[in-house]
C-alpha cells in the first residue's frame, strides 16, 4: 500500500496523527511504520474501542442489578476427598487420550518480570532439588500421561498428546530456543506447536492510537482471551490454511485442555477432568477450587442472569460472599476461578461466530508516548488504555457448561509474586509441590522422617500412581528421584 493511500485510510479512520512525523523519518523508519500500519486493522481497533467504552459504561450503570446466583447442582461436580466418580472419569479420559482425542493448550505469553526475570515465565526455576523449570515439569507430566494412557488401555500404539504453546511477541523466540536447548524435554518436537497471541495498539483515553516513537505504534498483548483469535491465525505466513484449529482437526483431536503456565501443581491433560466433561457432554468446562474464606479476592464461577460467568469478587456483596448452602454449610459462592478450562474443538471453532459480541476490558495504564519534538515521554500517571479480553469471557455463550471442584493443595499454587513475598511466590510453589510429593509417598504406604523432602519426578508418577512398591519403607534422606530404583538411595 502506497504511503498516500495509507494516509487517506488512517485519516478516514480519525487516526491520521500516526503519520505526523513521516517527512522527518529515514527510509528504514518509514518502512517500519508502514509495515506496522498496513498490518493493523485500524477500523477494527476503532470498533473495539467503541464497544469497550460502551460495555464499561453499561456495566457501571447495571452494577448490582444483575441477579447473581450460585452454580446449579447439576452443573457442578467435585473430586475433593476422592469419589467413585473420579475413578470412572479417569478411565473415560484415559481411553480418549489413548485414541488421540486430547490436545493441550498452554497460555505462556508472560515474562517473569515480577519474579525479577526477563525470561518467559515458563523458564523459571522455583528452587526444586531438580532445578527443573515450569516448562519441564509440564512436559514431563505429558510424557508420563502418554505412557499411562497406552499401558492402562492396552493400546497397541503409544498415546500422543499434542502441546500448543501460546507465546507473546517478546517471549516467542526465547521460548522456542529454550525448548530446543532442552530437546523438548523428551517430547517429540512434531507434537509441540508454538504460536503467538495477538496485540492491540495502546490508546489515549479518547481512543487515539498512541505512537511510542515517531516510527512505532505502542502495542500491548490482547489478554489471555486473545487465545481464541490466535487459534485461527496462520502458523506459517506462506500458508493461510495452517492454523492451530486446523492442526487440531487434522490430528482428529476432539477436546482441548487449556491452562496458564504459572501453576506448578497443574494436572496437564488431566484424564479425570476430561472424563468428567465427556460424560457430561459439555462444550466448555472450568476447574475451580473452594474459596479459602468468604472475602478472598478471587473471581468465582457463578450464574449471572441465566448465563454462566466469572463474577469478580468486587461484584459480590458481603452478604453474598458469606452466604452458605443450607444443605452442606459450605459457601454458596465458593467456585474460585483458576483459569483451567476444557473445550470441545467444535466450541473453539464456534467462537468466531460470536466473537464480535465480546467486549474488551479496559486497563488504564502509564504508556510511554512521543512528544511534539519526537522524543519519547514516560508519564507519571495513567495516560492511556490497554484493551484485553479474558479467556473466560466465552462462558456466557456456552450451551452446555460444567464445573469440576478440585482440592487447592493438589492442583493450584500460582506463581505471581517476587521471591520472599510469602504468598504465591517461588517459595510457596516449591513448598506446595514437595508437600504434594510427600502425600504421594505416604498414600503409597511409605514414611518420611521429619524434615525429609523428596522430589518425585513427573516421569515417575503423574498423580501418585505407580508407587506401591514403596509400601513399608522409611526414607531418612532428602533428594530427587527420576526412577523407582533411585528411591533406595534415600532410605
GROMACS .gro file of C-alpha atoms in nm:
model
  491
    1UNK     CA    1   0.000   0.000   0.000
    2UNK     CA    2   0.144   0.336  -0.106
    3UNK     CA    3   0.210   0.591   0.169
    4UNK     CA    4  -0.052   0.832   0.034
    5UNK     CA    5  -0.319   0.562   0.025
    6UNK     CA    6  -0.223   0.463   0.379
    7UNK     CA    7  -0.254   0.824   0.492
    8UNK     CA    8  -0.603   0.856   0.341
    9UNK     CA    9  -0.717   0.534   0.511
   10UNK     CA   10  -0.590   0.645   0.852
   11UNK     CA   11  -0.729   0.995   0.819
   12UNK     CA   12  -1.069   0.849   0.730
   13UNK     CA   13  -1.047   0.643   1.050
   14UNK     CA   14  -0.963   0.952   1.256
   15UNK     CA   15  -0.608   0.825   1.320
   16UNK     CA   16  -0.411   1.037   1.073
   17UNK     CA   17  -0.181   1.162   1.352
   18UNK     CA   18   0.014   0.836   1.327
   19UNK     CA   19   0.186   0.972   1.014
   20UNK     CA   20   0.264   1.317   1.157
   21UNK     CA   21   0.640   1.253   1.167
   22UNK     CA   22   0.653   1.091   0.820
   23UNK     CA   23   0.853   1.373   0.650
   24UNK     CA   24   1.132   1.350   0.910
   25UNK     CA   25   1.166   0.968   0.908
   26UNK     CA   26   1.452   0.783   0.741
   27UNK     CA   27   1.374   0.524   0.473
   28UNK     CA   28   1.414   0.236   0.721
   29UNK     CA   29   1.190   0.409   0.977
   30UNK     CA   30   0.926   0.469   0.710
   31UNK     CA   31   0.937   0.102   0.615
   32UNK     CA   32   0.896   0.002   0.981
   33UNK     CA   33   0.598   0.232   1.040
   34UNK     CA   34   0.435   0.149   0.707
   35UNK     CA   35   0.460  -0.226   0.773
   36UNK     CA   36   0.304  -0.182   1.117
   37UNK     CA   37   0.019   0.034   0.990
   38UNK     CA   38  -0.055  -0.192   0.694
   39UNK     CA   39  -0.078  -0.494   0.924
   40UNK     CA   40  -0.311  -0.311   1.163
   41UNK     CA   41  -0.687  -0.336   1.112
   42UNK     CA   42  -0.749   0.022   1.222
   43UNK     CA   43  -1.122   0.006   1.156
   44UNK     CA   44  -1.147  -0.294   1.392
   45UNK     CA   45  -0.943  -0.105   1.655
   46UNK     CA   46  -1.198   0.177   1.642
   47UNK     CA   47  -1.486  -0.071   1.677
   48UNK     CA   48  -1.314  -0.248   1.970
   49UNK     CA   49  -1.257   0.084   2.148
   50UNK     CA   50  -1.616   0.197   2.099
   51UNK     CA   51  -1.757  -0.134   2.221
   52UNK     CA   52  -1.521  -0.146   2.522
   53UNK     CA   53  -1.619   0.205   2.631
   54UNK     CA   54  -1.989   0.126   2.585
   55UNK     CA   55  -1.964  -0.201   2.774
   56UNK     CA   56  -1.776  -0.039   3.061
   57UNK     CA   57  -2.044   0.228   3.091
   58UNK     CA   58  -2.319  -0.033   3.076
   59UNK     CA   59  -2.152  -0.243   3.346
   60UNK     CA   60  -2.128   0.062   3.571
   61UNK     CA   61  -2.493   0.150   3.516
   62UNK     CA   62  -2.610  -0.206   3.580
   63UNK     CA   63  -2.383  -0.270   3.877
   64UNK     CA   64  -2.578  -0.453   4.143
   65UNK     CA   65  -2.882  -0.501   3.916
   66UNK     CA   66  -2.786  -0.836   3.763
   67UNK     CA   67  -2.915  -1.135   3.952
   68UNK     CA   68  -2.608  -1.334   4.053
   69UNK     CA   69  -2.673  -1.688   4.175
   70UNK     CA   70  -2.450  -1.978   4.279
   71UNK     CA   71  -2.393  -2.264   4.038
   72UNK     CA   72  -2.685  -2.504   3.998
   73UNK     CA   73  -2.620  -2.853   4.139
   74UNK     CA   74  -2.641  -3.025   3.802
   75UNK     CA   75  -2.354  -2.814   3.665
   76UNK     CA   76  -2.108  -2.879   3.947
   77UNK     CA   77  -1.907  -3.190   4.025
   78UNK     CA   78  -1.634  -3.246   4.284
   79UNK     CA   79  -1.347  -3.485   4.343
   80UNK     CA   80  -1.244  -3.346   4.680
   81UNK     CA   81  -1.188  -3.631   4.921
   82UNK     CA   82  -1.187  -3.890   4.644
   83UNK     CA   83  -1.502  -4.034   4.486
   84UNK     CA   84  -1.608  -4.332   4.278
   85UNK     CA   85  -1.684  -4.084   4.002
   86UNK     CA   86  -1.316  -3.988   3.997
   87UNK     CA   87  -1.212  -4.344   3.904
   88UNK     CA   88  -1.482  -4.366   3.637
   89UNK     CA   89  -1.391  -4.028   3.486
   90UNK     CA   90  -1.020  -4.118   3.487
   91UNK     CA   91  -1.093  -4.434   3.290
   92UNK     CA   92  -1.309  -4.247   3.036
   93UNK     CA   93  -1.039  -3.980   3.000
   94UNK     CA   94  -0.752  -4.225   2.954
   95UNK     CA   95  -0.943  -4.406   2.679
   96UNK     CA   96  -0.998  -4.077   2.496
   97UNK     CA   97  -0.628  -3.987   2.537
   98UNK     CA   98  -0.521  -4.326   2.402
   99UNK     CA   99  -0.735  -4.256   2.094
  100UNK     CA  100  -0.552  -3.925   2.043
  101UNK     CA  101  -0.859  -3.714   2.118
  102UNK     CA  102  -0.700  -3.464   2.361
  103UNK     CA  103  -0.478  -3.166   2.286
  104UNK     CA  104  -0.325  -2.930   2.541
  105UNK     CA  105  -0.317  -2.551   2.511
  106UNK     CA  106  -0.066  -2.367   2.729
  107UNK     CA  107  -0.103  -1.991   2.779
  108UNK     CA  108   0.260  -1.886   2.830
  109UNK     CA  109   0.293  -1.534   2.694
  110UNK     CA  110   0.405  -1.367   3.015
  111UNK     CA  111   0.755  -1.273   3.127
  112UNK     CA  112   0.882  -1.327   3.483
  113UNK     CA  113   0.915  -0.953   3.542
  114UNK     CA  114   0.762  -0.960   3.889
  115UNK     CA  115   0.991  -1.252   3.973
  116UNK     CA  116   1.298  -1.048   3.883
  117UNK     CA  117   1.346  -1.227   3.550
  118UNK     CA  118   1.318  -1.106   3.192
  119UNK     CA  119   1.284  -1.463   3.062
  120UNK     CA  120   0.949  -1.622   2.975
  121UNK     CA  121   0.773  -1.727   3.295
  122UNK     CA  122   0.777  -2.093   3.193
  123UNK     CA  123   1.158  -2.092   3.207
  124UNK     CA  124   1.150  -2.009   3.578
  125UNK     CA  125   1.312  -2.238   3.837
  126UNK     CA  126   1.113  -2.233   4.163
  127UNK     CA  127   1.404  -2.382   4.358
  128UNK     CA  128   1.331  -2.754   4.350
  129UNK     CA  129   1.615  -3.004   4.410
  130UNK     CA  130   1.600  -3.084   4.036
  131UNK     CA  131   1.603  -2.715   3.934
  132UNK     CA  132   1.353  -2.804   3.663
  133UNK     CA  133   1.165  -2.518   3.501
  134UNK     CA  134   0.787  -2.491   3.491
  135UNK     CA  135   0.801  -2.584   3.122
  136UNK     CA  136   0.995  -2.901   3.200
  137UNK     CA  137   0.757  -3.011   3.475
  138UNK     CA  138   0.459  -2.973   3.246
  139UNK     CA  139   0.633  -3.152   2.958
  140UNK     CA  140   0.723  -3.445   3.184
  141UNK     CA  141   0.363  -3.472   3.303
  142UNK     CA  142   0.253  -3.503   2.941
  143UNK     CA  143   0.519  -3.768   2.875
  144UNK     CA  144   0.412  -3.971   3.180
  145UNK     CA  145   0.043  -3.948   3.093
  146UNK     CA  146   0.106  -4.063   2.735
  147UNK     CA  147   0.268  -4.373   2.883
  148UNK     CA  148  -0.010  -4.432   3.138
  149UNK     CA  149  -0.281  -4.399   2.872
  150UNK     CA  150  -0.114  -4.654   2.646
  151UNK     CA  151  -0.048  -4.901   2.930
  152UNK     CA  152  -0.382  -4.883   3.107
  153UNK     CA  153  -0.588  -4.906   2.789
  154UNK     CA  154  -0.356  -5.175   2.647
  155UNK     CA  155  -0.327  -4.976   2.330
  156UNK     CA  156  -0.109  -5.120   2.056
  157UNK     CA  157   0.038  -4.778   1.976
  158UNK     CA  158   0.169  -4.502   2.203
  159UNK     CA  159  -0.066  -4.223   2.301
  160UNK     CA  160   0.010  -3.875   2.166
  161UNK     CA  161  -0.096  -3.554   2.340
  162UNK     CA  162  -0.007  -3.257   2.116
  163UNK     CA  163   0.101  -2.947   2.308
  164UNK     CA  164   0.019  -2.600   2.174
  165UNK     CA  165   0.228  -2.331   2.342
  166UNK     CA  166   0.096  -1.975   2.311
  167UNK     CA  167   0.371  -1.717   2.348
  168UNK     CA  168   0.372  -1.339   2.305
  169UNK     CA  169   0.587  -1.129   2.074
  170UNK     CA  170   0.853  -1.064   2.342
  171UNK     CA  171   0.867  -1.430   2.457
  172UNK     CA  172   0.831  -1.623   2.129
  173UNK     CA  173   1.195  -1.656   2.025
  174UNK     CA  174   1.331  -1.724   2.374
  175UNK     CA  175   1.061  -1.984   2.444
  176UNK     CA  176   1.138  -2.175   2.124
  177UNK     CA  177   1.511  -2.159   2.193
  178UNK     CA  178   1.455  -2.289   2.548
  179UNK     CA  179   1.263  -2.590   2.419
  180UNK     CA  180   1.527  -2.657   2.152
  181UNK     CA  181   1.811  -2.628   2.404
  182UNK     CA  182   1.643  -2.889   2.626
  183UNK     CA  183   1.547  -3.120   2.337
  184UNK     CA  184   1.177  -3.053   2.403
  185UNK     CA  185   1.217  -3.221   2.743
  186UNK     CA  186   1.191  -3.562   2.582
  187UNK     CA  187   0.874  -3.493   2.382
  188UNK     CA  188   0.861  -3.533   2.004
  189UNK     CA  189   0.912  -3.186   1.856
  190UNK     CA  190   0.645  -3.263   1.592
  191UNK     CA  191   0.389  -3.262   1.871
  192UNK     CA  192   0.491  -2.925   2.020
  193UNK     CA  193   0.345  -2.631   1.828
  194UNK     CA  194   0.431  -2.268   1.909
  195UNK     CA  195   0.202  -1.980   1.821
  196UNK     CA  196   0.164  -1.619   1.924
  197UNK     CA  197  -0.110  -1.426   2.097
  198UNK     CA  198  -0.223  -1.109   1.928
  199UNK     CA  199  -0.162  -0.747   2.019
  200UNK     CA  200  -0.370  -0.432   2.007
  201UNK     CA  201  -0.249  -0.073   1.990
  202UNK     CA  202  -0.247   0.127   2.313
  203UNK     CA  203  -0.500   0.411   2.303
  204UNK     CA  204  -0.543   0.751   2.459
  205UNK     CA  205  -0.848   0.797   2.680
  206UNK     CA  206  -1.040   0.925   2.378
  207UNK     CA  207  -0.945   0.637   2.150
  208UNK     CA  208  -0.647   0.773   1.958
  209UNK     CA  209  -0.371   0.521   1.885
  210UNK     CA  210  -0.052   0.609   2.075
  211UNK     CA  211   0.281   0.650   1.899
  212UNK     CA  212   0.567   0.527   2.118
  213UNK     CA  213   0.833   0.674   1.889
  214UNK     CA  214   0.793   0.869   1.564
  215UNK     CA  215   0.806   0.539   1.372
  216UNK     CA  216   0.649   0.290   1.612
  217UNK     CA  217   0.296   0.237   1.739
  218UNK     CA  218   0.267   0.141   2.108
  219UNK     CA  219   0.112  -0.205   2.136
  220UNK     CA  220   0.024  -0.449   2.416
  221UNK     CA  221  -0.089  -0.815   2.428
  222UNK     CA  222  -0.466  -0.853   2.386
  223UNK     CA  223  -0.510  -1.056   2.707
  224UNK     CA  224  -0.540  -1.431   2.760
  225UNK     CA  225  -0.881  -1.413   2.591
  226UNK     CA  226  -0.693  -1.331   2.272
  227UNK     CA  227  -0.620  -1.702   2.254
  228UNK     CA  228  -0.939  -1.768   2.057
  229UNK     CA  229  -0.843  -1.539   1.770
  230UNK     CA  230  -0.483  -1.663   1.787
  231UNK     CA  231  -0.605  -2.020   1.723
  232UNK     CA  232  -0.730  -1.903   1.382
  233UNK     CA  233  -0.416  -1.713   1.279
  234UNK     CA  234  -0.183  -1.878   1.025
  235UNK     CA  235   0.111  -2.060   1.183
  236UNK     CA  236   0.301  -2.008   0.861
  237UNK     CA  237   0.293  -1.673   0.678
  238UNK     CA  238   0.302  -1.862   0.348
  239UNK     CA  239   0.004  -2.088   0.425
  240UNK     CA  240  -0.316  -1.921   0.545
  241UNK     CA  241  -0.485  -2.257   0.599
  242UNK     CA  242  -0.236  -2.387   0.856
  243UNK     CA  243  -0.372  -2.270   1.191
  244UNK     CA  244  -0.384  -2.427   1.538
  245UNK     CA  245  -0.752  -2.512   1.484
  246UNK     CA  246  -0.668  -2.675   1.151
  247UNK     CA  247  -0.380  -2.867   1.311
  248UNK     CA  248  -0.610  -2.995   1.588
  249UNK     CA  249  -0.867  -3.108   1.332
  250UNK     CA  250  -0.601  -3.279   1.119
  251UNK     CA  251  -0.492  -3.481   1.423
  252UNK     CA  252  -0.857  -3.571   1.499
  253UNK     CA  253  -0.838  -3.403   1.838
  254UNK     CA  254  -1.184  -3.354   1.988
  255UNK     CA  255  -1.105  -3.192   2.324
  256UNK     CA  256  -0.860  -2.923   2.435
  257UNK     CA  257  -0.731  -2.864   2.789
  258UNK     CA  258  -0.619  -2.502   2.842
  259UNK     CA  259  -0.428  -2.362   3.140
  260UNK     CA  260  -0.177  -2.097   3.249
  261UNK     CA  261   0.195  -2.164   3.277
  262UNK     CA  262   0.243  -2.027   3.629
  263UNK     CA  263   0.071  -2.306   3.826
  264UNK     CA  264   0.328  -2.563   3.938
  265UNK     CA  265   0.055  -2.808   4.051
  266UNK     CA  266  -0.142  -2.809   3.726
  267UNK     CA  267  -0.250  -3.156   3.613
  268UNK     CA  268  -0.173  -3.114   3.246
  269UNK     CA  269  -0.417  -3.309   3.026
  270UNK     CA  270  -0.593  -3.435   3.340
  271UNK     CA  271  -0.782  -3.753   3.241
  272UNK     CA  272  -1.028  -3.708   3.532
  273UNK     CA  273  -1.129  -3.361   3.410
  274UNK     CA  274  -1.153  -3.489   3.054
  275UNK     CA  275  -1.368  -3.787   3.156
  276UNK     CA  276  -1.595  -3.563   3.361
  277UNK     CA  277  -1.652  -3.338   3.059
  278UNK     CA  278  -1.709  -3.627   2.820
  279UNK     CA  279  -1.967  -3.785   3.049
  280UNK     CA  280  -2.145  -3.451   3.098
  281UNK     CA  281  -2.130  -3.388   2.720
  282UNK     CA  282  -2.033  -3.024   2.775
  283UNK     CA  283  -1.879  -2.790   2.520
  284UNK     CA  284  -1.685  -2.595   2.783
  285UNK     CA  285  -1.589  -2.656   3.146
  286UNK     CA  286  -1.384  -2.498   3.423
  287UNK     CA  287  -1.189  -2.639   3.715
  288UNK     CA  288  -1.240  -2.444   4.036
  289UNK     CA  289  -1.110  -2.454   4.393
  290UNK     CA  290  -1.319  -2.373   4.702
  291UNK     CA  291  -1.264  -2.018   4.824
  292UNK     CA  292  -1.042  -2.020   5.132
  293UNK     CA  293  -1.264  -1.770   5.314
  294UNK     CA  294  -1.568  -1.554   5.222
  295UNK     CA  295  -1.380  -1.236   5.134
  296UNK     CA  296  -1.090  -1.395   4.943
  297UNK     CA  297  -1.001  -1.173   4.647
  298UNK     CA  298  -1.079  -1.423   4.374
  299UNK     CA  299  -1.341  -1.432   4.100
  300UNK     CA  300  -1.598  -1.711   4.124
  301UNK     CA  301  -1.777  -1.909   3.858
  302UNK     CA  302  -2.147  -1.844   3.905
  303UNK     CA  303  -2.467  -1.764   3.716
  304UNK     CA  304  -2.532  -1.407   3.608
  305UNK     CA  305  -2.889  -1.392   3.491
  306UNK     CA  306  -2.933  -1.724   3.313
  307UNK     CA  307  -2.575  -1.750   3.189
  308UNK     CA  308  -2.252  -1.887   3.334
  309UNK     CA  309  -1.992  -1.625   3.410
  310UNK     CA  310  -1.690  -1.540   3.622
  311UNK     CA  311  -1.807  -1.284   3.875
  312UNK     CA  312  -1.530  -1.072   4.021
  313UNK     CA  313  -1.503  -1.052   4.400
  314UNK     CA  314  -1.573  -0.678   4.382
  315UNK     CA  315  -1.913  -0.754   4.225
  316UNK     CA  316  -2.030  -0.974   4.512
  317UNK     CA  317  -2.185  -0.815   4.820
  318UNK     CA  318  -2.068  -0.901   5.171
  319UNK     CA  319  -2.397  -1.079   5.225
  320UNK     CA  320  -2.349  -1.293   4.913
  321UNK     CA  321  -1.987  -1.366   5.000
  322UNK     CA  322  -2.090  -1.502   5.340
  323UNK     CA  323  -2.398  -1.689   5.218
  324UNK     CA  324  -2.398  -2.062   5.295
  325UNK     CA  325  -2.550  -2.363   5.120
  326UNK     CA  326  -2.828  -2.478   5.356
  327UNK     CA  327  -2.758  -2.846   5.275
  328UNK     CA  328  -2.381  -2.857   5.313
  329UNK     CA  329  -2.294  -2.547   5.513
  330UNK     CA  330  -2.029  -2.457   5.251
  331UNK     CA  331  -2.001  -2.113   5.097
  332UNK     CA  332  -2.268  -2.071   4.830
  333UNK     CA  333  -2.031  -1.865   4.610
  334UNK     CA  334  -1.718  -2.075   4.654
  335UNK     CA  335  -1.616  -2.181   4.300
  336UNK     CA  336  -1.284  -1.996   4.282
  337UNK     CA  337  -1.168  -1.944   3.923
  338UNK     CA  338  -0.816  -2.079   3.850
  339UNK     CA  339  -0.808  -2.037   3.467
  340UNK     CA  340  -0.808  -2.410   3.397
  341UNK     CA  341  -1.054  -2.498   3.122
  342UNK     CA  342  -1.156  -2.773   2.884
  343UNK     CA  343  -1.328  -2.721   2.548
  344UNK     CA  344  -1.454  -2.928   2.263
  345UNK     CA  345  -1.288  -2.844   1.933
  346UNK     CA  346  -1.636  -2.772   1.793
  347UNK     CA  347  -1.684  -2.497   2.054
  348UNK     CA  348  -1.343  -2.340   1.983
  349UNK     CA  349  -1.433  -2.327   1.615
  350UNK     CA  350  -1.769  -2.171   1.702
  351UNK     CA  351  -1.617  -1.879   1.898
  352UNK     CA  352  -1.561  -1.684   1.577
  353UNK     CA  353  -1.940  -1.664   1.523
  354UNK     CA  354  -1.998  -1.467   1.844
  355UNK     CA  355  -1.658  -1.304   1.899
  356UNK     CA  356  -1.781  -0.961   1.790
  357UNK     CA  357  -2.027  -0.971   2.082
  358UNK     CA  358  -1.740  -0.997   2.331
  359UNK     CA  359  -1.633  -0.662   2.475
  360UNK     CA  360  -1.269  -0.594   2.558
  361UNK     CA  361  -1.187  -0.485   2.912
  362UNK     CA  362  -1.008  -0.154   2.969
  363UNK     CA  363  -0.692  -0.128   3.177
  364UNK     CA  364  -0.581   0.231   3.229
  365UNK     CA  365  -0.202   0.246   3.237
  366UNK     CA  366   0.104   0.470   3.215
  367UNK     CA  367   0.204   0.433   2.849
  368UNK     CA  368   0.519   0.596   2.703
  369UNK     CA  369   0.433   0.825   2.411
  370UNK     CA  370   0.605   1.054   2.167
  371UNK     CA  371   0.602   1.429   2.225
  372UNK     CA  372   0.575   1.706   1.967
  373UNK     CA  373   0.955   1.713   1.935
  374UNK     CA  374   0.974   1.340   1.858
  375UNK     CA  375   1.119   1.239   2.196
  376UNK     CA  376   0.953   0.960   2.396
  377UNK     CA  377   0.791   1.074   2.720
  378UNK     CA  378   0.734   0.842   3.018
  379UNK     CA  379   0.420   0.959   3.202
  380UNK     CA  380   0.393   0.959   3.583
  381UNK     CA  381   0.021   0.880   3.589
  382UNK     CA  382  -0.215   0.679   3.365
  383UNK     CA  383  -0.249   0.850   3.030
  384UNK     CA  384  -0.396   0.577   2.816
  385UNK     CA  385  -0.553   0.236   2.798
  386UNK     CA  386  -0.468  -0.118   2.706
  387UNK     CA  387  -0.753  -0.334   2.582
  388UNK     CA  388  -0.768  -0.701   2.672
  389UNK     CA  389  -1.007  -0.990   2.660
  390UNK     CA  390  -1.027  -1.254   2.932
  391UNK     CA  391  -1.025  -1.623   2.848
  392UNK     CA  392  -1.345  -1.680   3.047
  393UNK     CA  393  -1.540  -1.416   2.852
  394UNK     CA  394  -1.679  -1.700   2.638
  395UNK     CA  395  -1.855  -1.873   2.930
  396UNK     CA  396  -2.190  -1.691   2.880
  397UNK     CA  397  -2.202  -1.824   2.523
  398UNK     CA  398  -2.176  -2.192   2.614
  399UNK     CA  399  -2.478  -2.414   2.564
  400UNK     CA  400  -2.357  -2.696   2.791
  401UNK     CA  401  -2.124  -2.594   3.072
  402UNK     CA  402  -1.987  -2.773   3.380
  403UNK     CA  403  -1.757  -2.708   3.672
  404UNK     CA  404  -1.527  -2.954   3.848
  405UNK     CA  405  -1.424  -2.866   4.203
  406UNK     CA  406  -1.074  -2.983   4.297
  407UNK     CA  407  -0.859  -2.956   4.607
  408UNK     CA  408  -0.646  -2.643   4.611
  409UNK     CA  409  -0.345  -2.816   4.773
  410UNK     CA  410  -0.346  -3.075   4.493
  411UNK     CA  411  -0.400  -2.855   4.189
  412UNK     CA  412  -0.342  -2.485   4.244
  413UNK     CA  413  -0.031  -2.298   4.357
  414UNK     CA  414   0.014  -1.989   4.136
  415UNK     CA  415   0.345  -1.812   4.086
  416UNK     CA  416   0.269  -1.440   4.085
  417UNK     CA  417   0.494  -1.256   4.329
  418UNK     CA  418   0.861  -1.182   4.387
  419UNK     CA  419   1.077  -1.422   4.593
  420UNK     CA  420   1.032  -1.369   4.965
  421UNK     CA  421   0.680  -1.228   4.940
  422UNK     CA  422   0.540  -1.525   5.132
  423UNK     CA  423   0.233  -1.563   4.914
  424UNK     CA  424   0.209  -1.705   4.561
  425UNK     CA  425   0.587  -1.678   4.524
  426UNK     CA  426   0.864  -1.924   4.430
  427UNK     CA  427   0.896  -2.038   4.791
  428UNK     CA  428   0.528  -2.124   4.827
  429UNK     CA  429   0.530  -2.301   4.488
  430UNK     CA  430   0.828  -2.514   4.595
  431UNK     CA  431   0.669  -2.587   4.934
  432UNK     CA  432   0.335  -2.689   4.784
  433UNK     CA  433   0.486  -2.919   4.521
  434UNK     CA  434   0.715  -3.100   4.767
  435UNK     CA  435   0.426  -3.132   5.016
  436UNK     CA  436   0.223  -3.300   4.743
  437UNK     CA  437   0.506  -3.545   4.674
  438UNK     CA  438   0.515  -3.630   5.045
  439UNK     CA  439   0.142  -3.707   5.028
  440UNK     CA  440   0.200  -3.930   4.723
  441UNK     CA  441   0.458  -4.133   4.915
  442UNK     CA  442   0.257  -4.155   5.236
  443UNK     CA  443  -0.055  -4.261   5.045
  444UNK     CA  444   0.154  -4.544   4.896
  445UNK     CA  445   0.241  -4.659   5.248
  446UNK     CA  446   0.588  -4.511   5.280
  447UNK     CA  447   0.712  -4.292   5.566
  448UNK     CA  448   0.934  -3.984   5.559
  449UNK     CA  449   1.144  -3.883   5.857
  450UNK     CA  450   1.091  -3.533   5.993
  451UNK     CA  451   1.234  -3.266   5.768
  452UNK     CA  452   1.288  -3.504   5.475
  453UNK     CA  453   1.186  -3.366   5.135
  454UNK     CA  454   1.172  -3.593   4.832
  455UNK     CA  455   1.103  -3.462   4.484
  456UNK     CA  456   0.930  -3.725   4.272
  457UNK     CA  457   0.983  -3.666   3.902
  458UNK     CA  458   0.661  -3.644   3.698
  459UNK     CA  459   0.814  -3.917   3.482
  460UNK     CA  460   0.790  -4.149   3.785
  461UNK     CA  461   0.438  -4.054   3.893
  462UNK     CA  462   0.179  -3.821   3.742
  463UNK     CA  463  -0.063  -3.813   4.038
  464UNK     CA  464   0.067  -4.062   4.295
  465UNK     CA  465   0.021  -4.378   4.087
  466UNK     CA  466   0.290  -4.644   4.046
  467UNK     CA  467   0.446  -4.612   4.392
  468UNK     CA  468   0.305  -4.932   4.551
  469UNK     CA  469   0.649  -5.091   4.581
  470UNK     CA  470   0.745  -4.828   4.841
  471UNK     CA  471   0.495  -4.954   5.099
  472UNK     CA  472   0.654  -5.003   5.441
  473UNK     CA  473   0.974  -4.818   5.354
  474UNK     CA  474   1.102  -4.527   5.564
  475UNK     CA  475   1.300  -4.254   5.394
  476UNK     CA  476   1.560  -4.072   5.601
  477UNK     CA  477   1.731  -3.865   5.330
  478UNK     CA  478   1.608  -3.581   5.111
  479UNK     CA  479   1.664  -3.585   4.737
  480UNK     CA  480   1.536  -3.616   4.384
  481UNK     CA  481   1.419  -3.942   4.224
  482UNK     CA  482   1.396  -3.982   3.848
  483UNK     CA  483   1.317  -4.356   3.861
  484UNK     CA  484   1.175  -4.605   4.111
  485UNK     CA  485   1.520  -4.756   4.160
  486UNK     CA  486   1.659  -4.425   4.288
  487UNK     CA  487   1.432  -4.434   4.596
  488UNK     CA  488   1.663  -4.692   4.758
  489UNK     CA  489   1.939  -4.434   4.789
  490UNK     CA  490   1.717  -4.223   5.019
  491UNK     CA  491   1.634  -4.496   5.274
   0.00000   0.00000   0.00000
